[in-house]
Amino acid sequence: MAAINWRTINIDALDPESAYNFDLSTLTPTIQPISTPDVQTLSGQIRQLLRGGNAEGALRGALENAPYGADEQGKVMPQALHTTLVTECLNQIRATEMSPLLQRIYQSDGGSELCDTLMKYLYKGMGQGAASHTSGNVHGGGGGRNLTPQATGGFTQAGGRSFGGGEGGMSVFLSWHEKLVEMVGPGSIVRVMSDRRTV
Amino acid sequence: MAAPEVHHLFHAPIADHSFSADRSTLAVARDNNVELYHRAGNAFKLQDELRGHDKTITGVDIAPRSGRIVTCSQDRNAYVWEPSQNGEWKPTLVLLRINRAATGVRWCPNETKFAVGSGARIIAVCYFEEENDWWVSKHIKKPLRSTVTSIAWHPNSVLLAAGSTDGHARVFSSFVKGIDERPEPSVWGERLPFNTVCGEYLNPTAGWVHDVAFSPSGDALAFCAHDSSVTIVYPSGPEQPPQAVISIATQLLPFASMLWSSETELVAAGYDCGVYRLSGDANGWQLTGTLEEKKERPGMTEQREESALNMFRSMDLKGRSGGAALDDTKLKTVHQNSINTVRAFQENGGQVRKISTGGVDGRVVVWNV
């Protein structure tokens, strides 16, 4: 007998009927591959809008062009880049403007889809915690600081924890989440969980 | 609109339920047994029990004309139960040849066949073979890539729709030589040998499909998926792209079951615990409302004016400021947990007038549509 450790043989690979031998990508929605330079160009354009004070347009653009098909190899992570970008947009928008802005997005063509995408980024942002927030401010420049919605310094749970850092951070995501769920209901949350096109 | 008729049978989930043709007998899947309830006045009384499966039963269906009951279970078996002379039910084992749990079963409209979905990525189409005096099964395997969650029959008893956890709803032919008449050509195809794939549809997020349903004419297919969406497909002809695929993303929790109440209306229910109505045609669909009554259910009165004394007393005793009259342990819907199955209860002139729903809360409710 040859020295094959039969306990470590992957028997699924030997069974032609097994799901292991099946390309799962055919089951997922088709997504357009997008190259890293394209994502970078795009984020440059959106940042331009943001600097021009058009936060709504920037957010809309960022959500419409979520790089699902970006390849995650190499040094630059296009997906992370885009998440940072969306976070910046969210940070630029005042708390009082959230609801009317979401209303406008939701009622526009394909608005439901955009809101689902925004929900994905909110969860992504909350999952990343402090890291994305910090990088968001670095890229966003000085302007972003004064415009964070919860600048009142009031007592929030998020502020008391390390990831909030007293600047909003998690609380920004949470207040966006609250406003968004008010409008699109739990359906959107379920869609984020079941969607194979992740951000 | 008359109030829904609520039958609270027991405190256990109802995986599936089915009424007999005269609606006097109700078969309910409860754990490893099927319980048969008989109508006595306004209530349903337990009459008989079908014992035989040794794991949770996942599907039960009563054939309207022959009265035969088919059950399937996670023990990978299906039984056909026939009434014998002395009033007892005689089970016949059906060889499904599957190595995972059966997930659901439905008789085809002409009652010569039934189909069983399974976790083995197989649909077993079963029919009776006279010469062997035995139910045999034929497998539909390709291109199923995951567990089959639901099965629905086309009115012609040949086409079969199946929803799967791989996110697809598919339409197959289950034509069995010697059992079936050659079907009339339809939008789904003309020549339909066994296992022909007549349609394969993916919902936008590839969430798994909970239920599929053919419209009364059989010319449209609807399916609901775990991304809280309902998709309606209008095929245009064999080998051609469908003329319309309409997908509506709802704000609710996902639907688990649905049926067409007419050619332009769907009734769906699921994890939101309520029953909802959708309507539309090939130009577009939308959620139009709920079957729940808006206000004044018994025991669900609006919050009364509270005196300050009552408020503080309640805060002291219960640690919350709600009054004693406020019962917040109850959902506002009739079902108190998610709904598993929606079935037609009464049809009239091609329109479903009444539906029945069975849920995790052990209730079977009959609704006016």
Coordinates of C-alpha atoms in Angstrom, one line a residue:
Chain A
M1 CA 0.0 0.0 0.0
A2 CA 1.2 3.4 -0.9
A3 CA 1.5 6.0 1.8
I4 CA -1.8 7.6 1.1
N5 CA -3.5 9.0 4.1
W6 CA -7.0 7.9 3.1
R7 CA -8.5 9.8 6.0
T8 CA -7.7 13.1 4.3
I9 CA -9.0 12.2 0.9
N10 CA -11.7 14.6 -0.1
I11 CA -14.3 12.1 -1.2
D12 CA -16.6 14.8 -2.5
A13 CA -14.1 15.6 -5.2
L14 CA -14.3 12.0 -6.4
D15 CA -18.0 12.0 -6.7
P16 CA -19.1 13.5 -10.1
E17 CA -22.6 14.1 -8.7
S18 CA -21.3 16.1 -5.7
A19 CA -22.0 19.8 -5.4
Y20 CA -18.2 20.1 -4.8
N21 CA -17.6 19.6 -8.5
F22 CA -20.0 22.2 -9.5
D23 CA -19.2 25.7 -10.5
L24 CA -21.4 27.7 -8.1
S25 CA -20.9 31.0 -10.0
T26 CA -23.5 29.9 -12.5
L27 CA -26.1 30.1 -9.8
T28 CA -25.4 33.7 -8.8
P29 CA -26.6 36.8 -10.7
T30 CA -24.4 37.8 -13.5
I31 CA -22.2 40.7 -12.6
Q32 CA -20.0 42.8 -14.8
P33 CA -16.3 42.5 -14.0
I34 CA -14.8 45.9 -13.3
S35 CA -11.1 46.8 -13.3
T36 CA -9.4 48.5 -10.4
P37 CA -8.4 51.6 -12.4
D38 CA -12.1 52.0 -13.3
V39 CA -13.1 52.0 -9.7
Q40 CA -10.4 54.5 -8.9
T41 CA -11.5 56.9 -11.7
L42 CA -15.1 56.5 -10.5
S43 CA -14.3 57.3 -6.9
G44 CA -12.3 60.4 -8.2
Q45 CA -15.4 61.7 -10.0
I46 CA -17.6 61.0 -7.0
R47 CA -15.2 62.8 -4.7
Q48 CA -15.3 65.7 -7.0
L49 CA -19.1 65.9 -6.6
L50 CA -18.6 65.6 -2.9
R51 CA -16.2 68.5 -2.8
G52 CA -18.6 70.6 -4.8
G53 CA -21.2 70.1 -2.0
N54 CA -23.4 67.8 -4.0
A55 CA -23.5 65.0 -1.4
E56 CA -26.8 63.6 -2.6
G57 CA -25.5 63.3 -6.2
A58 CA -22.3 61.7 -4.9
L59 CA -24.1 59.2 -2.8
R60 CA -26.4 58.3 -5.6
G61 CA -23.5 57.9 -8.0
A62 CA -21.7 55.7 -5.5
L63 CA -24.7 53.5 -4.9
E64 CA -25.5 53.2 -8.6
N65 CA -22.0 52.0 -9.4
A66 CA -21.3 49.6 -6.6
P67 CA -18.3 47.6 -7.9
Y68 CA -19.7 44.1 -7.4
G69 CA -17.5 42.7 -10.1
A70 CA -14.2 44.2 -8.9
D71 CA -11.4 41.7 -8.4
E72 CA -10.1 41.7 -4.9
Q73 CA -6.5 40.8 -5.8
G74 CA -3.6 43.1 -5.5
K75 CA -2.7 45.9 -3.2
V76 CA -5.6 48.2 -3.8
M77 CA -8.9 46.8 -2.7
P78 CA -11.6 48.4 -4.9
Q79 CA -14.4 47.2 -2.8
A80 CA -12.9 48.7 0.4
L81 CA -12.2 51.9 -1.6
H82 CA -15.8 52.2 -2.5
T83 CA -17.0 51.5 1.0
T84 CA -14.8 54.3 2.2
L85 CA -16.3 56.6 -0.4
V86 CA -19.9 55.8 0.5
T87 CA -19.0 56.4 4.2
E88 CA -17.6 59.8 3.3
C89 CA -20.8 60.7 1.5
L90 CA -22.9 59.6 4.5
N91 CA -20.7 61.6 6.8
Q92 CA -21.3 64.7 4.7
I93 CA -25.0 64.6 5.0
R94 CA -26.7 66.3 8.0
A95 CA -29.1 64.4 10.2
T96 CA -32.0 66.6 9.3
E97 CA -31.4 66.0 5.6
M98 CA -31.3 62.2 5.9
S99 CA -35.1 61.4 5.7
P100 CA -36.0 63.8 2.8
L101 CA -32.9 62.6 0.9
L102 CA -33.7 58.9 1.3
Q103 CA -37.3 59.7 0.4
R104 CA -36.2 61.2 -2.9
I105 CA -33.8 58.3 -3.7
Y106 CA -36.5 55.7 -2.8
Q107 CA -39.1 57.3 -5.0
S108 CA -36.9 57.6 -8.0
D109 CA -36.6 54.9 -10.7
G110 CA -34.9 51.8 -9.3
G111 CA -34.9 53.5 -5.9
S112 CA -35.6 50.3 -4.0
E113 CA -32.5 48.8 -5.4
L114 CA -30.4 51.8 -4.4
C115 CA -31.7 51.7 -0.9
D116 CA -30.8 48.0 -0.7
T117 CA -27.3 48.8 -1.8
L118 CA -27.1 51.6 0.8
M119 CA -28.2 49.1 3.4
K120 CA -25.4 46.8 2.3
Y121 CA -22.8 49.6 2.9
L122 CA -24.3 50.4 6.2
Y123 CA -23.9 46.9 7.4
K124 CA -20.4 46.7 5.9
G125 CA -19.5 49.9 7.6
M126 CA -20.9 48.8 11.0
G127 CA -19.0 45.5 10.5
Q128 CA -15.7 47.3 10.0
G129 CA -16.2 49.6 12.9
A130 CA -13.5 52.1 13.6
A131 CA -11.2 51.2 10.8
S132 CA -13.3 52.5 7.9
H133 CA -14.3 55.6 9.9
T134 CA -10.8 56.7 10.4
S135 CA -9.8 56.1 6.9
G136 CA -13.0 57.9 5.8
N137 CA -11.9 61.0 7.6
V138 CA -8.4 60.9 6.4
H139 CA -9.6 61.0 2.8
G140 CA -12.5 63.3 3.4
G141 CA -10.3 66.1 4.6
G142 CA -11.1 68.7 7.2
G143 CA -14.5 69.5 5.9
G144 CA -15.9 66.1 6.9
R145 CA -15.4 66.7 10.6
N146 CA -17.7 69.5 11.2
L147 CA -20.5 68.0 9.1
T148 CA -20.9 64.7 11.0
P149 CA -24.6 64.5 11.9
Q150 CA -24.1 63.8 15.6
A151 CA -21.8 66.6 16.4
T152 CA -23.7 67.6 19.5
G153 CA -21.5 65.4 21.7
G154 CA -24.6 64.1 23.4
F155 CA -24.5 60.9 25.3
T156 CA -24.9 58.0 22.9
Q157 CA -24.0 54.4 23.4
A158 CA -21.7 54.4 20.4
G159 CA -19.8 57.4 21.7
G160 CA -19.0 55.5 24.9
R161 CA -17.3 52.7 23.1
S162 CA -13.9 52.7 21.5
F163 CA -15.1 52.4 17.9
G164 CA -17.2 55.5 18.0
G165 CA -14.3 57.7 19.0
G166 CA -16.7 60.5 19.9
E167 CA -17.0 61.6 16.3
G168 CA -20.0 59.7 15.2
G169 CA -18.6 56.7 13.4
M170 CA -20.9 53.9 14.4
S171 CA -23.6 56.4 15.4
V172 CA -23.7 57.8 11.8
F173 CA -24.4 54.3 10.5
L174 CA -26.9 53.6 13.2
S175 CA -28.9 56.8 12.5
W176 CA -28.8 56.1 8.8
H177 CA -29.9 52.6 9.4
E178 CA -32.8 53.8 11.5
K179 CA -34.0 56.2 8.9
L180 CA -33.6 53.7 6.1
V181 CA -35.5 50.9 7.9
E182 CA -38.3 53.3 8.7
M183 CA -38.8 53.6 4.9
V184 CA -37.9 50.3 3.3
G185 CA -38.9 48.0 6.2
P186 CA -37.3 44.7 7.2
G187 CA -37.6 43.5 3.6
S188 CA -34.4 45.4 2.7
I189 CA -32.5 43.8 5.6
V190 CA -33.5 40.4 4.4
R191 CA -32.4 41.3 0.9
V192 CA -29.0 42.3 2.1
M193 CA -28.6 39.0 3.9
S194 CA -29.7 36.9 1.0
D195 CA -28.0 38.8 -1.8
R196 CA -25.0 37.1 -3.4
R197 CA -23.7 40.4 -4.7
T198 CA -21.9 41.6 -1.7
V199 CA -20.0 44.8 -1.1
Chain B
M1 CA -65.8 41.2 4.7
A2 CA -66.5 38.5 7.2
A3 CA -63.9 37.8 9.8
P4 CA -61.5 35.0 9.2
E5 CA -62.4 31.6 10.7
V6 CA -59.6 30.6 13.1
H7 CA -59.0 27.1 14.2
H8 CA -56.4 26.8 16.9
L9 CA -55.6 23.1 16.8
F10 CA -52.6 22.7 19.0
H11 CA -49.4 24.4 20.2
A12 CA -47.0 23.0 17.6
P13 CA -46.0 24.0 14.1
I14 CA -48.1 22.9 11.2
A15 CA -45.7 22.1 8.3
D16 CA -48.5 21.5 5.8
H17 CA -52.2 21.1 5.8
S18 CA -54.8 20.0 3.3
F19 CA -58.6 19.9 3.2
S20 CA -60.7 17.1 1.6
A21 CA -62.9 18.0 -1.4
D22 CA -66.0 18.6 0.8
R23 CA -63.9 20.6 3.2
S24 CA -65.1 18.5 6.2
T25 CA -61.9 16.7 6.8
L26 CA -58.6 18.5 7.5
A27 CA -55.3 16.8 7.4
V28 CA -52.5 18.4 9.4
A29 CA -48.9 17.5 9.6
R30 CA -47.8 17.5 13.2
D31 CA -44.3 16.1 14.0
N32 CA -44.2 12.5 12.9
N33 CA -47.9 12.0 12.4
V34 CA -50.7 13.4 10.2
E35 CA -53.7 14.2 12.2
L36 CA -57.1 14.1 10.6
Y37 CA -59.7 16.5 11.9
H38 CA -63.4 16.4 11.2
R39 CA -65.7 19.3 11.1
A40 CA -68.2 19.3 14.0
G41 CA -70.3 22.4 13.9
N42 CA -67.9 25.4 13.8
A43 CA -64.9 23.5 15.1
F44 CA -62.6 20.8 14.0
K45 CA -62.4 17.7 16.2
L46 CA -59.5 15.2 16.1
Q47 CA -60.7 12.0 14.5
D48 CA -57.9 9.9 13.3
E49 CA -54.1 9.8 13.1
L50 CA -51.9 8.5 10.4
R51 CA -48.9 6.9 12.0
G52 CA -46.0 5.5 10.0
H53 CA -43.3 8.1 9.4
D54 CA -40.5 8.2 11.9
K55 CA -39.3 11.7 11.3
T56 CA -41.0 15.1 10.9
I57 CA -43.6 15.1 8.1
T58 CA -43.0 17.9 5.6
G59 CA -45.9 17.5 3.2
V60 CA -49.4 16.2 3.1
D61 CA -51.9 16.4 0.3
I62 CA -55.4 15.0 -0.1
A63 CA -56.5 14.2 -3.7
P64 CA -59.8 15.9 -4.1
R65 CA -61.6 13.2 -6.1
S66 CA -60.1 9.9 -5.0
G67 CA -59.7 11.0 -1.4
R68 CA -56.2 9.4 -1.2
I69 CA -53.8 11.1 1.1
V70 CA -50.1 11.3 0.2
T71 CA -47.5 12.2 2.9
C72 CA -43.8 12.7 2.8
S73 CA -41.3 13.1 5.6
Q74 CA -37.7 13.8 6.5
D75 CA -37.3 10.0 6.9
R76 CA -37.0 10.0 3.0
N77 CA -40.3 8.1 2.5
A78 CA -43.6 8.9 1.1
Y79 CA -46.9 7.0 1.8
V80 CA -50.1 6.9 0.0
W81 CA -53.0 6.4 2.5
E82 CA -56.2 4.8 1.3
P83 CA -59.4 4.3 3.3
S84 CA -60.2 0.6 3.8
Q85 CA -63.6 -1.0 4.4
N86 CA -63.5 -0.8 8.2
G87 CA -62.7 2.9 8.1
E88 CA -59.0 2.6 8.8
W89 CA -56.3 4.1 6.6
K90 CA -54.1 1.7 4.8
P91 CA -50.6 3.1 4.0
T92 CA -48.6 2.1 0.9
L93 CA -44.9 2.8 0.8
V94 CA -43.6 4.7 -2.2
L95 CA -40.1 4.0 -3.2
L96 CA -38.6 7.5 -3.7
R97 CA -35.0 6.4 -3.9
I98 CA -33.7 9.6 -2.4
N99 CA -30.9 9.9 0.2
R100 CA -32.0 13.1 1.8
A101 CA -35.2 14.4 3.4
A102 CA -38.3 14.8 1.3
T103 CA -39.4 18.5 1.5
G104 CA -42.9 18.6 0.0
V105 CA -45.5 16.6 -2.0
R106 CA -48.3 17.6 -4.3
W107 CA -50.8 15.5 -6.3
C108 CA -51.1 16.5 -10.0
P109 CA -54.6 17.9 -10.9
N110 CA -55.7 14.6 -12.6
E111 CA -54.5 12.6 -9.6
T112 CA -52.6 10.0 -11.5
K113 CA -49.2 11.2 -10.3
F114 CA -47.6 13.1 -7.5
A115 CA -44.3 14.8 -7.2
V116 CA -42.0 14.9 -4.1
G117 CA -39.3 17.5 -3.7
S118 CA -36.2 16.5 -1.8
G119 CA -32.9 17.7 -0.3
A120 CA -31.1 15.3 -2.6
R121 CA -31.5 17.7 -5.5
I122 CA -34.1 15.4 -7.0
I123 CA -37.8 15.7 -7.7
A124 CA -39.4 12.2 -7.6
V125 CA -42.4 12.0 -9.9
C126 CA -44.4 9.0 -8.7
Y127 CA -47.1 7.1 -10.5
F128 CA -48.9 3.8 -10.0
E129 CA -47.8 0.8 -12.0
E130 CA -50.8 -1.6 -12.4
E131 CA -48.7 -4.7 -13.3
N132 CA -46.6 -4.5 -10.2
D133 CA -49.3 -3.1 -7.9
W134 CA -46.7 -0.5 -6.7
W135 CA -46.0 3.2 -6.8
V136 CA -42.8 3.8 -8.7
S137 CA -40.9 7.0 -9.1
K138 CA -39.0 8.7 -11.9
H139 CA -36.3 11.3 -11.0
I140 CA -35.9 14.8 -12.3
K141 CA -32.3 15.6 -11.6
K142 CA -30.9 18.1 -14.0
P143 CA -30.3 20.9 -13.7
L144 CA -31.3 21.1 -10.0
R145 CA -28.3 22.2 -7.9
S146 CA -29.8 22.3 -4.5
T147 CA -32.7 21.3 -2.2
V148 CA -36.1 21.5 -3.8
T149 CA -38.3 23.7 -1.5
S150 CA -41.6 23.6 -3.3
I151 CA -43.6 22.0 -6.1
A152 CA -46.5 23.2 -8.1
W153 CA -48.5 21.6 -10.9
H154 CA -49.6 23.1 -14.2
P155 CA -53.3 22.5 -14.8
N156 CA -52.4 20.0 -17.7
S157 CA -50.8 17.6 -15.1
V158 CA -47.7 17.3 -17.2
L159 CA -45.7 20.5 -16.4
L160 CA -44.3 20.9 -13.0
A161 CA -42.7 24.0 -11.4
A162 CA -40.1 23.7 -8.7
G163 CA -38.4 26.2 -6.5
S164 CA -35.0 25.5 -5.1
T165 CA -32.5 26.8 -2.6
D166 CA -30.1 27.5 -5.6
G167 CA -32.2 30.6 -6.2
H168 CA -33.9 29.2 -9.3
A169 CA -37.5 28.5 -10.1
R170 CA -37.8 26.0 -12.9
V171 CA -40.5 24.5 -15.1
F172 CA -40.1 20.8 -16.0
S173 CA -42.0 18.3 -18.0
S174 CA -43.0 15.2 -16.0
F175 CA -44.6 13.4 -19.0
V176 CA -44.8 9.7 -18.3
K177 CA -45.5 7.4 -21.2
G178 CA -48.6 5.3 -20.7
I179 CA -49.9 7.5 -17.9
D180 CA -50.2 10.9 -19.4
E181 CA -52.0 12.0 -22.5
R182 CA -49.9 14.1 -24.8
P183 CA -50.5 17.7 -23.6
E184 CA -51.8 20.5 -25.8
P185 CA -49.0 22.7 -27.0
S186 CA -48.7 25.8 -24.7
V187 CA -46.4 28.7 -24.1
W188 CA -44.1 26.4 -22.3
G189 CA -43.5 24.1 -25.3
E190 CA -44.9 21.6 -27.7
R191 CA -42.9 18.4 -27.5
L192 CA -42.3 17.6 -23.8
P193 CA -40.5 14.4 -23.1
F194 CA -39.7 13.7 -19.4
N195 CA -37.3 16.1 -17.7
T196 CA -37.5 18.8 -20.4
V197 CA -36.6 22.1 -18.8
C198 CA -39.2 24.5 -20.1
G199 CA -38.1 27.5 -18.1
E200 CA -35.4 28.5 -15.6
Y201 CA -35.6 31.8 -13.8
L202 CA -33.4 33.4 -11.2
N203 CA -34.5 36.2 -8.9
P204 CA -32.4 39.4 -8.8
T205 CA -30.4 38.6 -5.6
A206 CA -30.3 34.8 -6.1
G207 CA -32.1 34.3 -2.8
W208 CA -33.5 30.8 -2.3
V209 CA -37.0 30.3 -3.6
H210 CA -39.7 29.5 -1.1
D211 CA -42.7 28.8 -3.2
V212 CA -43.8 28.6 -6.8
A213 CA -47.3 28.8 -8.3
F214 CA -48.8 28.5 -11.8
S215 CA -51.6 31.0 -12.7
P216 CA -55.1 29.3 -13.2
S217 CA -54.6 29.2 -16.9
G218 CA -51.0 27.9 -16.5
D219 CA -49.6 30.6 -18.7
A220 CA -47.8 32.5 -16.0
L221 CA -45.6 31.5 -13.2
A222 CA -45.0 33.3 -9.9
F223 CA -42.4 32.6 -7.3
C224 CA -41.5 34.1 -3.9
A225 CA -38.0 34.1 -2.6
H226 CA -36.1 34.8 0.6
D227 CA -35.1 38.3 -0.6
S228 CA -38.7 39.3 0.2
S229 CA -39.5 39.5 -3.5
V230 CA -42.2 38.1 -5.6
T231 CA -41.4 37.4 -9.3
I232 CA -44.0 36.8 -12.0
V233 CA -42.9 35.3 -15.3
Y234 CA -45.0 35.5 -18.5
P235 CA -43.4 33.2 -21.0
S236 CA -43.8 34.0 -24.7
G237 CA -43.1 30.6 -26.3
P238 CA -40.7 27.7 -26.3
E239 CA -37.0 28.6 -26.6
Q240 CA -37.8 32.3 -26.5
P241 CA -37.1 34.8 -23.8
P242 CA -40.2 35.5 -21.7
Q243 CA -42.3 38.4 -22.7
A244 CA -42.3 39.8 -19.2
V245 CA -40.5 39.1 -15.9
I246 CA -41.7 41.3 -13.2
S247 CA -40.0 41.3 -9.8
I248 CA -41.4 43.2 -6.9
A249 CA -39.2 43.8 -3.8
T250 CA -41.5 44.2 -0.8
Q251 CA -40.9 46.0 2.5
L252 CA -42.0 42.9 4.4
L253 CA -40.3 39.8 5.6
P254 CA -40.2 37.0 2.9
F255 CA -43.3 35.2 1.8
A256 CA -43.2 31.4 2.3
S257 CA -46.2 30.4 0.3
M258 CA -48.6 31.8 -2.2
L259 CA -51.4 31.1 -4.7
W260 CA -53.1 32.8 -7.6
S261 CA -56.7 33.7 -6.6
S262 CA -57.4 34.8 -10.2
E263 CA -55.4 35.4 -13.3
T264 CA -54.5 38.9 -12.1
E265 CA -54.2 38.4 -8.3
L266 CA -51.9 36.6 -5.9
V267 CA -52.3 35.9 -2.3
A268 CA -49.1 35.4 -0.3
A269 CA -48.2 34.8 3.3
G270 CA -45.0 34.0 5.2
Y271 CA -42.6 35.2 7.8
D272 CA -44.5 38.5 8.3
C273 CA -47.4 36.4 9.8
G274 CA -50.0 38.3 7.8
V275 CA -51.7 37.5 4.5
Y276 CA -51.1 39.9 1.7
R277 CA -52.6 40.5 -1.7
L278 CA -50.8 41.4 -4.9
S279 CA -52.3 42.3 -8.2
G280 CA -51.3 43.1 -11.7
D281 CA -50.7 41.7 -15.1
A282 CA -48.0 41.5 -17.7
N283 CA -47.5 45.2 -17.5
G284 CA -46.7 45.4 -13.8
W285 CA -47.5 44.1 -10.4
Q286 CA -47.8 45.7 -7.0
L287 CA -48.6 44.8 -3.4
T288 CA -52.2 46.0 -3.0
G289 CA -53.0 45.3 0.6
T290 CA -53.5 42.8 3.4
L291 CA -56.3 40.4 4.3
E292 CA -55.9 41.3 7.9
E293 CA -58.7 43.5 9.4
K294 CA -57.3 46.8 10.3
K295 CA -58.9 47.3 13.7
E296 CA -61.0 45.9 16.5
R297 CA -60.1 42.3 16.8
P298 CA -61.5 40.7 20.0
G299 CA -59.0 41.3 22.8
M300 CA -57.1 43.8 20.7
T301 CA -58.6 47.1 21.8
E302 CA -56.7 50.2 21.4
Q303 CA -54.7 51.6 24.2
R304 CA -57.1 53.3 26.7
E305 CA -56.5 56.5 28.4
E306 CA -54.4 55.8 31.4
S307 CA -54.6 57.6 34.7
A308 CA -51.3 58.6 36.2
L309 CA -51.9 56.3 39.1
N310 CA -52.3 53.3 36.8
M311 CA -49.2 54.3 34.9
F312 CA -47.0 54.4 37.9
R313 CA -48.5 51.3 39.4
S314 CA -47.8 49.4 36.2
M315 CA -44.3 50.7 36.1
D316 CA -43.8 49.6 39.6
L317 CA -45.3 46.1 39.1
K318 CA -44.2 45.3 35.6
G319 CA -41.3 47.6 35.0
R320 CA -43.0 49.2 31.9
S321 CA -45.4 52.0 31.4
G322 CA -48.1 50.0 29.5
G323 CA -51.4 49.6 31.2
A324 CA -52.8 46.3 32.3
A325 CA -55.2 46.3 29.4
L326 CA -52.4 46.5 26.9
D327 CA -51.4 43.0 25.9
D328 CA -48.2 43.4 24.0
T329 CA -47.3 39.7 23.9
K330 CA -49.7 39.3 21.0
L331 CA -49.0 40.1 17.4
K332 CA -51.5 42.3 15.6
T333 CA -52.0 39.6 12.9
V334 CA -54.4 36.7 13.2
H335 CA -51.6 34.2 13.0
Q336 CA -49.2 34.5 15.9
N337 CA -46.2 33.1 14.1
S338 CA -45.1 32.7 10.5
I339 CA -47.3 31.1 8.0
N340 CA -46.1 27.9 6.2
T341 CA -48.8 27.1 3.7
V342 CA -51.5 28.9 1.8
R343 CA -54.2 26.7 0.1
A344 CA -57.3 27.4 -1.9
F345 CA -60.4 26.6 0.2
Q346 CA -63.3 27.6 -2.0
E347 CA -63.3 28.3 -5.7
N348 CA -66.1 29.9 -7.8
G349 CA -66.0 30.5 -11.5
G350 CA -62.3 30.2 -11.8
Q351 CA -61.7 32.6 -8.8
V352 CA -60.6 31.6 -5.4
R353 CA -63.1 33.0 -2.9
K354 CA -61.7 31.5 0.3
I355 CA -58.2 30.4 1.2
S356 CA -56.8 28.5 4.2
T357 CA -53.5 29.1 5.9
G358 CA -51.5 27.0 8.3
G359 CA -48.7 28.3 10.5
V360 CA -46.1 27.7 13.0
D361 CA -48.5 28.8 15.7
G362 CA -50.7 25.7 15.3
R363 CA -53.5 27.6 13.7
V364 CA -55.4 26.9 10.5
V365 CA -57.3 30.0 9.4
V366 CA -59.9 30.2 6.6
W367 CA -60.0 33.7 5.0
N368 CA -62.3 35.4 2.6
V369 CA -60.4 36.7 -0.4

